[in-house]
mmCIF file of C-alpha atoms and ligand atoms in Angstrom:
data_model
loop_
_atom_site.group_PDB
_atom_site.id
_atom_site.type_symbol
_atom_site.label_atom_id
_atom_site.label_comp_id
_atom_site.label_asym_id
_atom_site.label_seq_id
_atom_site.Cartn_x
_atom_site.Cartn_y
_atom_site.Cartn_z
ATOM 1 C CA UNK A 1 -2.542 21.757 7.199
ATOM 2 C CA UNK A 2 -5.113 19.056 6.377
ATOM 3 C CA UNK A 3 -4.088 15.843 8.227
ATOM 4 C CA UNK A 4 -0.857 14.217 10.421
ATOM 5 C CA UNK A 5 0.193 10.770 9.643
ATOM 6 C CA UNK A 6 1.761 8.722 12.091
ATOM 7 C CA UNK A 7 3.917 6.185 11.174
ATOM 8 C CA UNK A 8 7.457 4.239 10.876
ATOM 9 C CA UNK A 9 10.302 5.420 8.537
ATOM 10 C CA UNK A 10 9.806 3.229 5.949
ATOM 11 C CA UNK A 11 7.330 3.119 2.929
ATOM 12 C CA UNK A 12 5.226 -0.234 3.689
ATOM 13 C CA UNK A 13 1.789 0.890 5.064
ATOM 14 C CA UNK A 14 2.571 4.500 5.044
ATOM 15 C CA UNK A 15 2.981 4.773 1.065
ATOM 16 C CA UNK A 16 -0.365 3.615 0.349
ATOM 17 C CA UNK A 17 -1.687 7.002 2.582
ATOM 18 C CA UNK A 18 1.025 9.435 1.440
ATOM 19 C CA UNK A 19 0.205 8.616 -2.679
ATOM 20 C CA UNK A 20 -3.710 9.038 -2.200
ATOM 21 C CA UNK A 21 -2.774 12.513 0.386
ATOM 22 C CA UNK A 22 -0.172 13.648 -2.690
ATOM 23 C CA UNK A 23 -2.707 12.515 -5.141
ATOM 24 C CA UNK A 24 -5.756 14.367 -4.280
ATOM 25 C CA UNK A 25 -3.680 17.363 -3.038
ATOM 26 C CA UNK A 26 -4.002 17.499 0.527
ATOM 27 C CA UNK A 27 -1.177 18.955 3.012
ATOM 28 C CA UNK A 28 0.013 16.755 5.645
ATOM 29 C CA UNK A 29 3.115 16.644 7.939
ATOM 30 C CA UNK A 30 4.230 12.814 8.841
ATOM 31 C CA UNK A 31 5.242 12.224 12.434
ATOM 32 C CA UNK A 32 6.927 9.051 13.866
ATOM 33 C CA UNK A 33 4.724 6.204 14.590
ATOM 34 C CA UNK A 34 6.081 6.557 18.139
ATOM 35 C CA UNK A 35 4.513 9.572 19.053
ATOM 36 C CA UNK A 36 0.974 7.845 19.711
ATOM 37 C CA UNK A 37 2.019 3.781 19.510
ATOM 38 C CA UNK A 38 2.064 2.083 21.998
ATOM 39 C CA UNK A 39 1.718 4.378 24.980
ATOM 40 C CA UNK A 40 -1.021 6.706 23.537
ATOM 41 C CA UNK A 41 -2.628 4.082 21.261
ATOM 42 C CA UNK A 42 -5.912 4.027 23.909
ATOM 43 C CA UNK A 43 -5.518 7.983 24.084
ATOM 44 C CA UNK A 44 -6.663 8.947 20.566
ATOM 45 C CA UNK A 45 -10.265 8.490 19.055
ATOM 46 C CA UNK A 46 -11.121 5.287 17.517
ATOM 47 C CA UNK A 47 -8.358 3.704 18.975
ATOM 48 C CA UNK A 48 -5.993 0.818 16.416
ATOM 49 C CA UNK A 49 -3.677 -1.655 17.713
ATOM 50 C CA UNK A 50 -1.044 0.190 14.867
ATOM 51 C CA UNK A 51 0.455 2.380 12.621
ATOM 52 C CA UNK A 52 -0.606 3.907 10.186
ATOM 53 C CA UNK A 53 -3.165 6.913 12.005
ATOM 54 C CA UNK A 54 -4.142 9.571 10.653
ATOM 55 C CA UNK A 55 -5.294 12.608 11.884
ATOM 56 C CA UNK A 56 -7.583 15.313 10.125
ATOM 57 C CA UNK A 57 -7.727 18.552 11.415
ATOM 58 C CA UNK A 58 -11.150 19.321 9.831
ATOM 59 C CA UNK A 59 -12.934 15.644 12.059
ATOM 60 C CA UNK A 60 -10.456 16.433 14.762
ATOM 61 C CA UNK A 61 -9.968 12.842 15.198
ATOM 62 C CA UNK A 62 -7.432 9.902 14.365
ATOM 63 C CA UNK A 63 -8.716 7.145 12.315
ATOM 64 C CA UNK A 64 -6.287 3.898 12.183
ATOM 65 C CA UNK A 65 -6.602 1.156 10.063
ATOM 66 C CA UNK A 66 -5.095 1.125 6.668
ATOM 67 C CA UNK A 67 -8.241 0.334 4.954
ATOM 68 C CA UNK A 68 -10.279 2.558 6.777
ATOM 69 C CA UNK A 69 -8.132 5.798 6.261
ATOM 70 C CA UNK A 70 -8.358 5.002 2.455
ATOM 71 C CA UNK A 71 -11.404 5.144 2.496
ATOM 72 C CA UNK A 72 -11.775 7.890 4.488
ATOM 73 C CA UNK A 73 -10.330 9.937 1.931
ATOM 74 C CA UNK A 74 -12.113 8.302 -1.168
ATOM 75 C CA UNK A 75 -14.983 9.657 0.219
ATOM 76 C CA UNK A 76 -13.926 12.437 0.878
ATOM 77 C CA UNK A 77 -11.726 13.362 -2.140
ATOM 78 C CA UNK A 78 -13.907 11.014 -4.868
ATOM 79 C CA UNK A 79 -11.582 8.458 -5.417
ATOM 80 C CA UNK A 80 -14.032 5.914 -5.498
ATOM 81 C CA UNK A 81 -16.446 4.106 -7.900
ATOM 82 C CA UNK A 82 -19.911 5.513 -8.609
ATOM 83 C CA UNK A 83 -21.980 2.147 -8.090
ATOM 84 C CA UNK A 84 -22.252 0.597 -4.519
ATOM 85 C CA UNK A 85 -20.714 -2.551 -6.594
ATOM 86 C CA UNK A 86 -17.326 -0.486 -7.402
ATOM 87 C CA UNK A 87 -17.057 0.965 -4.515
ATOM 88 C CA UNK A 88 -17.614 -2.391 -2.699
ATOM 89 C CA UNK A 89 -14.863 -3.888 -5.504
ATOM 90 C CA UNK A 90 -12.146 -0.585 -4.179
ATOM 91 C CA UNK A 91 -12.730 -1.601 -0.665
ATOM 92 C CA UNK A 92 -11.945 -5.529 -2.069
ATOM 93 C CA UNK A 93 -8.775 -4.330 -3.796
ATOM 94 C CA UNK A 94 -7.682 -2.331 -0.713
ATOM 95 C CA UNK A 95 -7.651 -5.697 1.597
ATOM 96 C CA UNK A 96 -6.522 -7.417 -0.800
ATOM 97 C CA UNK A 97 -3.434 -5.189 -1.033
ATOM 98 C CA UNK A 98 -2.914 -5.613 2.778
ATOM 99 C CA UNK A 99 -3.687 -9.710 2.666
ATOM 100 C CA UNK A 100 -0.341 -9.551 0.093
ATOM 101 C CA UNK A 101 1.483 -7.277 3.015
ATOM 102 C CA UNK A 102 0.846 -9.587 5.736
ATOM 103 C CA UNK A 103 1.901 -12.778 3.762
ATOM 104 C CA UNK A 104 4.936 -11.170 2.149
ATOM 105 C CA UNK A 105 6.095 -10.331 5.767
ATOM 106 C CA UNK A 106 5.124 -13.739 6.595
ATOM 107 C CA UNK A 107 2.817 -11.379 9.279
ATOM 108 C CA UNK A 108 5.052 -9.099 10.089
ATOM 109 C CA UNK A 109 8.047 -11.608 10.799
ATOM 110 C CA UNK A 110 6.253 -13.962 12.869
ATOM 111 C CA UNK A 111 8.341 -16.202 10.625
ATOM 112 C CA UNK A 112 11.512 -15.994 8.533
ATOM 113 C CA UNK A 113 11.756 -17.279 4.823
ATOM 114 C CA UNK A 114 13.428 -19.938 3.787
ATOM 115 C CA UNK A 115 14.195 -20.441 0.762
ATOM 116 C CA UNK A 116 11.702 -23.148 0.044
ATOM 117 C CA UNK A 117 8.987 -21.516 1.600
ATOM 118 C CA UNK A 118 9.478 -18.424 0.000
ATOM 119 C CA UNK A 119 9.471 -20.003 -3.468
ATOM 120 C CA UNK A 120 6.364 -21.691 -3.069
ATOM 121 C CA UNK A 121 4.832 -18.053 -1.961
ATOM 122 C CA UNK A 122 6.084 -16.687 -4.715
ATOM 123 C CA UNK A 123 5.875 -19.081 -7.623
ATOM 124 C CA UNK A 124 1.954 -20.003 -5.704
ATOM 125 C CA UNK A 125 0.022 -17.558 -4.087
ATOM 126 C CA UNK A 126 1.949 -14.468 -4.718
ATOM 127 C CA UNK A 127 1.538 -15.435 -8.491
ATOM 128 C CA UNK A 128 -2.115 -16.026 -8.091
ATOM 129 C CA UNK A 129 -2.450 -12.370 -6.539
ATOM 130 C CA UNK A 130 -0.981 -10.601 -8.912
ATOM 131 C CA UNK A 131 -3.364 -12.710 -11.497
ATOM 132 C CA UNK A 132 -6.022 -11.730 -9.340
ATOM 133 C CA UNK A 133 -5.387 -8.248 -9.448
ATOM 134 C CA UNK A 134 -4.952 -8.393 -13.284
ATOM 135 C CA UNK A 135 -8.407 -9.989 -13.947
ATOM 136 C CA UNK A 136 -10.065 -7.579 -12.211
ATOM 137 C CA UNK A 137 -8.276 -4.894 -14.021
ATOM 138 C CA UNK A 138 -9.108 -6.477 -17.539
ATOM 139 C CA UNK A 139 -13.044 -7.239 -16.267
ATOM 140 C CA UNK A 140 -12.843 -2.982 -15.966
ATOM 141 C CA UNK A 141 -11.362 -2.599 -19.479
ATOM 142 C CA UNK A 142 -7.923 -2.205 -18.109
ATOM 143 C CA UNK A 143 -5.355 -1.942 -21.116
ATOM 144 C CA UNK A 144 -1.458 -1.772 -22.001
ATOM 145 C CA UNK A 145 -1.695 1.737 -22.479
ATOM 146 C CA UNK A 146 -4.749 3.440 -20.692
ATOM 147 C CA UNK A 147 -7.727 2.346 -18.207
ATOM 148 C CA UNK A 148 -7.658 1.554 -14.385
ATOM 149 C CA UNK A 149 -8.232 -0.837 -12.210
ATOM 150 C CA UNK A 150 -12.252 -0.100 -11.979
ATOM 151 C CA UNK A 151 -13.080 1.728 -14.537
ATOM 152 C CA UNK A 152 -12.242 4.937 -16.889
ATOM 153 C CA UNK A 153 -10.975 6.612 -14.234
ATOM 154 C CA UNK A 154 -8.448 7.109 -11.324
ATOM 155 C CA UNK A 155 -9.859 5.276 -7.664
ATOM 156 C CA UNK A 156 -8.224 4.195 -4.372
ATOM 157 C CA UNK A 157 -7.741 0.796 -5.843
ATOM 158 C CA UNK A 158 -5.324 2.576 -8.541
ATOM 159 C CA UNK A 159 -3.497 4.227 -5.409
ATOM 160 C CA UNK A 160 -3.464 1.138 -3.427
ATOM 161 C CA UNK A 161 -2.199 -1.305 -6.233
ATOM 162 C CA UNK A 162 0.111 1.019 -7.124
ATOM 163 C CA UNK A 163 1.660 1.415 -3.244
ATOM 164 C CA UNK A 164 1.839 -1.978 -3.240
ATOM 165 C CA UNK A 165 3.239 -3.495 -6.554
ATOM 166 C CA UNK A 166 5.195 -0.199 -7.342
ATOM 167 C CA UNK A 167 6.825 -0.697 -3.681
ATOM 168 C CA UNK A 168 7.499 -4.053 -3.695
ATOM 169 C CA UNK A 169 9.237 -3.992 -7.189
ATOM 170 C CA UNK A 170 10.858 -0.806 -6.215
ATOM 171 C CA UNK A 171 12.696 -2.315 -3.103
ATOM 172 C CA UNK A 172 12.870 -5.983 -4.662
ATOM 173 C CA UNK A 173 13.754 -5.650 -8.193
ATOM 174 C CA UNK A 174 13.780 -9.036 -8.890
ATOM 175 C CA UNK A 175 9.801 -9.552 -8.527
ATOM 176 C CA UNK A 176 9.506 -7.035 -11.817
ATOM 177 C CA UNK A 177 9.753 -9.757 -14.169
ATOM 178 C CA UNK A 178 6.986 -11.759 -11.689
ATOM 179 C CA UNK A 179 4.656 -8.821 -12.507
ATOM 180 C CA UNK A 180 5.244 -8.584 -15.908
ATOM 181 C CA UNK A 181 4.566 -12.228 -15.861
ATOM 182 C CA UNK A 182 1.714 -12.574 -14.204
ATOM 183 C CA UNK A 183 0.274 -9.046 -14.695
ATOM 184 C CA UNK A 184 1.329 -7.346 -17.649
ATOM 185 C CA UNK A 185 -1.607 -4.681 -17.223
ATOM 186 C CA UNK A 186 -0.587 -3.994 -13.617
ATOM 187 C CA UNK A 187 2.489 -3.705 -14.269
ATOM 188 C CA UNK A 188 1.972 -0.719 -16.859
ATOM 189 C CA UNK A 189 -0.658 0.586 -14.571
ATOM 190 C CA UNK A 190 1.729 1.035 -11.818
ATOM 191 C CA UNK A 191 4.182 3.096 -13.958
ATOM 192 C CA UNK A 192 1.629 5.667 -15.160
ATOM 193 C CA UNK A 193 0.202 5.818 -11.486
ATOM 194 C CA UNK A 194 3.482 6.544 -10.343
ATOM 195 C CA UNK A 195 4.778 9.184 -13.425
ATOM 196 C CA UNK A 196 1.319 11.143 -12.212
ATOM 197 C CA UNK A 197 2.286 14.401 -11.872
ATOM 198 C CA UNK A 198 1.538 14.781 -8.508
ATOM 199 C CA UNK A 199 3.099 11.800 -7.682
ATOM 200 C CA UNK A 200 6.697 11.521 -9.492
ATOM 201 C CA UNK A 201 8.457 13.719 -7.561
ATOM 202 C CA UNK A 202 7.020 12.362 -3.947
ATOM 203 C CA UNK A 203 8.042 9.337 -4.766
ATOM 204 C CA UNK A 204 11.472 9.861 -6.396
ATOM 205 C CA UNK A 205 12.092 11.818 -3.006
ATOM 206 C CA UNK A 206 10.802 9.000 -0.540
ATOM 207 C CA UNK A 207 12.715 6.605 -2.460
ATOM 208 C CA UNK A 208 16.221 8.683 -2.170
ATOM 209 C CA UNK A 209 15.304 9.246 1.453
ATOM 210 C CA UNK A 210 14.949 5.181 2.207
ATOM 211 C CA UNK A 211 16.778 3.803 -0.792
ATOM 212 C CA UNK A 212 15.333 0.037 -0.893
ATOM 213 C CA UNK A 213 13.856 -0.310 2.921
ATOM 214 C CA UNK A 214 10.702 -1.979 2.990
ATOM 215 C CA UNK A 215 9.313 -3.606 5.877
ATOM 216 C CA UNK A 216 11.877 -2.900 8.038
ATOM 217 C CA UNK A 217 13.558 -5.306 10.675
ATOM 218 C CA UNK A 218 14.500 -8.650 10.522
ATOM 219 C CA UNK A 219 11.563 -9.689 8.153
ATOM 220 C CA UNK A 220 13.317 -7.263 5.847
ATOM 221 C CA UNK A 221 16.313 -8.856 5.660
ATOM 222 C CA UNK A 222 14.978 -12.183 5.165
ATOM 223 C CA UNK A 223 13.392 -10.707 2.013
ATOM 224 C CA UNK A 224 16.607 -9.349 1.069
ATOM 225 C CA UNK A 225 18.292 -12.464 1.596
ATOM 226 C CA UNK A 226 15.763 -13.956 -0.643
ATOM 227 C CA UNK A 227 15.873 -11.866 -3.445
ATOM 228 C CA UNK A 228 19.303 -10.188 -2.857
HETATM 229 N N1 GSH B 1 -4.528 -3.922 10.152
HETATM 230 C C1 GSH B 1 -3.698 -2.790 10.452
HETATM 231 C C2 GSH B 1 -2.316 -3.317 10.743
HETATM 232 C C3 GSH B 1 -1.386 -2.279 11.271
HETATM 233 C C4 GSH B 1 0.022 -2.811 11.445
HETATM 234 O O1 GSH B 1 0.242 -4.020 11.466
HETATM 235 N N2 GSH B 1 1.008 -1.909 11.588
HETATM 236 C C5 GSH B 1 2.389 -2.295 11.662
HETATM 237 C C6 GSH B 1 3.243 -1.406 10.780
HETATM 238 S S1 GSH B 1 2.628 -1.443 9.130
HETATM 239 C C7 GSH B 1 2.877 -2.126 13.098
HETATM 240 O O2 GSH B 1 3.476 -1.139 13.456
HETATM 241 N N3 GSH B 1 2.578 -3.138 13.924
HETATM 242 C C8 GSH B 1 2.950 -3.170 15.312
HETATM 243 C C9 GSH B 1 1.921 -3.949 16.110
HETATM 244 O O3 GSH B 1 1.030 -4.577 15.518
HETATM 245 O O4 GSH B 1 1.993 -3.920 17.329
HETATM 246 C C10 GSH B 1 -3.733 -1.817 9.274
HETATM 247 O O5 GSH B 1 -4.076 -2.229 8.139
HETATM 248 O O6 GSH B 1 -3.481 -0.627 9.455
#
């Protein structure tokens, strides 16, 4: 067994750790958020405040942060650009990926949607990030048919736009045609990430085992009832 991940039964945060783990072929066995947050959260090395951690048996240590355990296996499993400028531009993409997160859960439900809010979000700023992602994949040569997000080959940027778009379009249907809109190239992108051979069948099982749960609580429904 390589690493544990800790973390809540749905695919939000978690899916962007599970695709890299299935895509560079590690073993891992997922445990329940609970088991460390909150009452062991000041227990474990490098402490987070949250979900996702995850622990590798060869460090023998937790790392938290979503960011931070990407690239803790980029490095470790080469999923990252050569230059200090790509690899600089996968970090970017990562945080960018969790920026959309927290504003599509309004962070984390602080908030509901209404529905005039959340059609400003979407027809604004969650136009302009997928845009945003789709410049950067065209300023790497990213195509209809072939290329990636950085470059000519696979990164965690792939993996993270991938858990994030291919998620979110997964659960919410609807926001397909905002991709194909606003990011054609992404939008292709995230199909061949996700018909990877290592990664079809993980995700075909995750996404019988949740069906279209997201977020979770009542953020999620608000969503729903948005784009039901
Ligand atoms: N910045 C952290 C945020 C972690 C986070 O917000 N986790 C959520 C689930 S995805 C949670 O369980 N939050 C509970 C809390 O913040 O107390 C990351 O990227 O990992």
């Amino acid at each position: 067994m390589d690493y544990r991940l800790y973390y809540w039964n749905i695919p939000f945060r978690g899916v962007f750790v599970e695709l890299l783990l299935h895509e560079v072929g590690a073993s891992y066995q997922r445990l329940d958020a609970r088991e460390i947050y909150p009452d062991k959260s000041l227990q474990i090395d490098n402490p987070g405040m949250a979900p996702p951690y995850l622990y590798d048996y060869g460090m023998q240590k937790t790392i938290a942060q979503l960011p931070a355990i990407m690239l803790h296996l980029a490095h470790k499993y080469d999923y990252l650009p050569r230059s200090a400028e790509g690899q600089t531009q996968a970090l970017k993409t990562v945080l960018d990926c969790g920026d959309v997160l927290m504003e599509v859960t309004r962070f984390y439900g602080l908030q509901m949607w209404d529905k005039a809010a959340w059609e400003t979000f979407r027809e604004e700023r969650l136009a302009r990030w997928m845009q945003l992602f789709e410049k950067t994949g065209c300023e790497h040569g990213l195509q209809q048919d072939r290329g990636f997000m950085l470059g000519s080959s696979i990164s965690m940027a792939d993996i993270a736009v991938t858990a994030l778009f291919g998620t979110l379009t997964h659960c919410y249907p609807a926001l397909a045609a905002d991709l194909n809109r606003y990011a054609p190239f992404i939008a292709a992108l995230v199909q061949r990430v996700e018909q990877r051979p290592a990664l079809s069948d993980f995700l075909a099982q995750q996404r019988q085992q949740y069906g279209n749960a997201y977020c979770g609580g009542e953020i999620q429904r608000s969503l729903q009832q948005m784009l039901g």
